[in-house]
Amino acid sequence: MNSFSPNMLKTFNECPKKYYYKYVKKISVPQKESYFERGKKIHAIANYYLKGEDISKMEKILDKEDLILWERLKSNEFFNKQYLYSEYNLSCKIENFWINGRLDAIFREHDKYFILDYKTGSIPKNPEYDFQTMIYLIMADQFLEDYVSLSFVYLDLKKDINYEIVLTENLKNSYISQISNIVKEILKTQEYHTKTDNCRFCEYVKLCGLLR
C-alpha cells in the first residue's frame, strides 16, 4: 500500500522531476552535512532531555550559537507543558493510502494538545498550509482519542518566536482534501516534468535532462 511523508508531497509540489529522482529512481545526492548539523544536535539533545537522560556532557560540546538555541528551547512556554512523546513516529490512513511522519514532540495542557516542531532555521512561508503542518495535524487528530483542542506549533529558535496553528473542522477538511488531491496527482503521474524557478539550488540540477 502507498505511503507518503510531508517531504514527499513537498518535493512533488515543488518539482515532479525532483520527486522522480528522489523517490522513484531513489537517487541519493550527498549534501553538505553542516547545513543540517545544528538542527540535528538540537533535536537530539531535546529528545534525551525530555526522556530524563543526563545531557550535561552534550551541553558542554555545544558551540555558542547552539547553546543560545538550546536555552531558548528549554525556556519556551510550550516546551514546558506536560510532556507526552518526542521523536515519535505516526501514521494514518486517508482513503486508500497512508501518510506518515516523525514528530519532534507532543505536549499537553489539560485537554489541549500541542505538536511542537523545533526550527533552527526558518519556519515555512505559508505555515498553515505547509504539508508538514497538514499531515502532522491529521495524524495526531486520528491518534488522540479525545481532546478539546489540537495545535501545531513552530518554535522558531533563531528569532525566539512561536507560530501556533489550531486545528479547526474547516482546516481539517481542507487539509484532507489537499493531501488527497496531491497524492492522487502523484499516483496518476507518468511523465515527471520540471516545475521550479530554483533549479540552480536543486541537488539534482546536474541530472536534469540526462535521465529519462
Short mmCIF file of C-alpha atoms in Angstrom, two decimals, residues 74-159:
data_model
loop_
_atom_site.label_atom_id
_atom_site.label_comp_id
_atom_site.label_asym_id
_atom_site.label_seq_id
_atom_site.Cartn_x
_atom_site.Cartn_y
_atom_site.Cartn_z
CA LYS A 74 14.37 24.94 27.31
CA SER A 75 12.69 28.16 28.41
CA ASN A 76 9.94 28.05 25.77
CA GLU A 77 6.42 28.10 27.22
CA PHE A 78 5.23 25.22 25.02
CA PHE A 79 8.30 23.12 25.79
CA ASN A 80 7.46 23.39 29.48
CA LYS A 81 3.95 21.97 29.28
CA GLN A 82 3.23 18.33 30.14
CA TYR A 83 5.50 16.14 28.02
CA LEU A 84 3.99 13.11 26.28
CA TYR A 85 6.18 11.96 23.37
CA SER A 86 9.31 13.00 21.47
CA GLU A 87 10.78 11.88 18.15
CA TYR A 88 7.56 9.95 17.71
CA ASN A 89 6.56 8.11 14.54
CA LEU A 90 2.93 8.36 13.49
CA SER A 91 0.89 7.22 10.52
CA CYS A 92 -2.75 7.21 9.49
CA LYS A 93 -4.89 6.20 6.55
CA ILE A 94 -6.68 8.58 4.21
CA GLU A 95 -8.86 6.87 1.60
CA ASN A 96 -6.62 4.11 0.15
CA PHE A 97 -3.21 5.49 1.08
CA TRP A 98 -1.18 6.19 4.22
CA ILE A 99 0.56 9.31 5.44
CA ASN A 100 3.42 9.17 7.93
CA GLY A 101 5.92 11.33 9.75
CA ARG A 102 8.16 11.75 12.77
CA LEU A 103 7.01 14.38 15.25
CA ASP A 104 9.56 16.36 17.28
CA ALA A 105 7.35 16.27 20.38
CA ILE A 106 3.79 16.26 21.71
CA PHE A 107 2.84 18.14 24.86
CA ARG A 108 -0.44 18.77 26.61
CA GLU A 109 -2.10 21.19 28.98
CA HIS A 110 -5.23 19.62 30.41
CA ASP A 111 -7.25 18.57 27.30
CA LYS A 112 -5.28 20.79 24.92
CA TYR A 113 -2.57 19.09 22.87
CA PHE A 114 0.41 20.69 21.12
CA ILE A 115 2.61 19.23 18.40
CA LEU A 116 5.94 21.04 18.58
CA ASP A 117 8.36 21.46 15.72
CA TYR A 118 11.75 22.97 16.52
CA LYS A 119 13.23 25.16 13.78
CA THR A 120 16.86 26.25 13.93
CA GLY A 121 16.43 27.90 10.53
CA SER A 122 13.14 29.46 9.50
CA ILE A 123 9.51 28.37 9.55
CA PRO A 124 7.64 27.76 6.25
CA LYS A 125 6.43 30.80 4.32
CA ASN A 126 2.84 29.61 4.49
CA PRO A 127 2.82 27.60 7.74
CA GLU A 128 -0.94 26.90 7.90
CA TYR A 129 -0.79 25.03 4.61
CA ASP A 130 2.66 23.53 4.73
CA PHE A 131 2.46 19.77 4.14
CA GLN A 132 4.23 19.12 7.42
CA THR A 133 1.57 21.09 9.30
CA MET A 134 -1.28 19.40 7.47
CA ILE A 135 -0.02 15.83 7.74
CA TYR A 136 1.07 16.07 11.38
CA LEU A 137 -2.23 17.56 12.49
CA ILE A 138 -4.30 14.98 10.61
CA MET A 139 -2.21 12.12 12.03
CA ALA A 140 -2.45 13.47 15.57
CA ASP A 141 -6.18 14.06 15.18
CA GLN A 142 -6.64 10.35 14.46
CA PHE A 143 -4.13 9.27 17.10
CA LEU A 144 -5.53 11.21 20.07
CA GLU A 145 -8.71 9.69 21.38
CA ASP A 146 -10.20 12.79 22.99
CA TYR A 147 -9.14 16.42 23.15
CA VAL A 148 -10.54 19.92 23.45
CA SER A 149 -8.05 21.49 21.05
CA LEU A 150 -5.08 20.41 18.95
CA SER A 151 -2.36 22.74 17.71
CA PHE A 152 0.78 22.56 15.62
CA VAL A 153 3.40 24.96 16.96
CA TYR A 154 6.53 26.02 15.10
CA LEU A 155 9.22 27.09 17.56
CA ASP A 156 11.44 29.49 15.63
CA LEU A 157 14.51 29.27 17.84
CA LYS A 158 16.54 31.66 15.72
CA LYS A 159 14.04 34.51 16.18
#
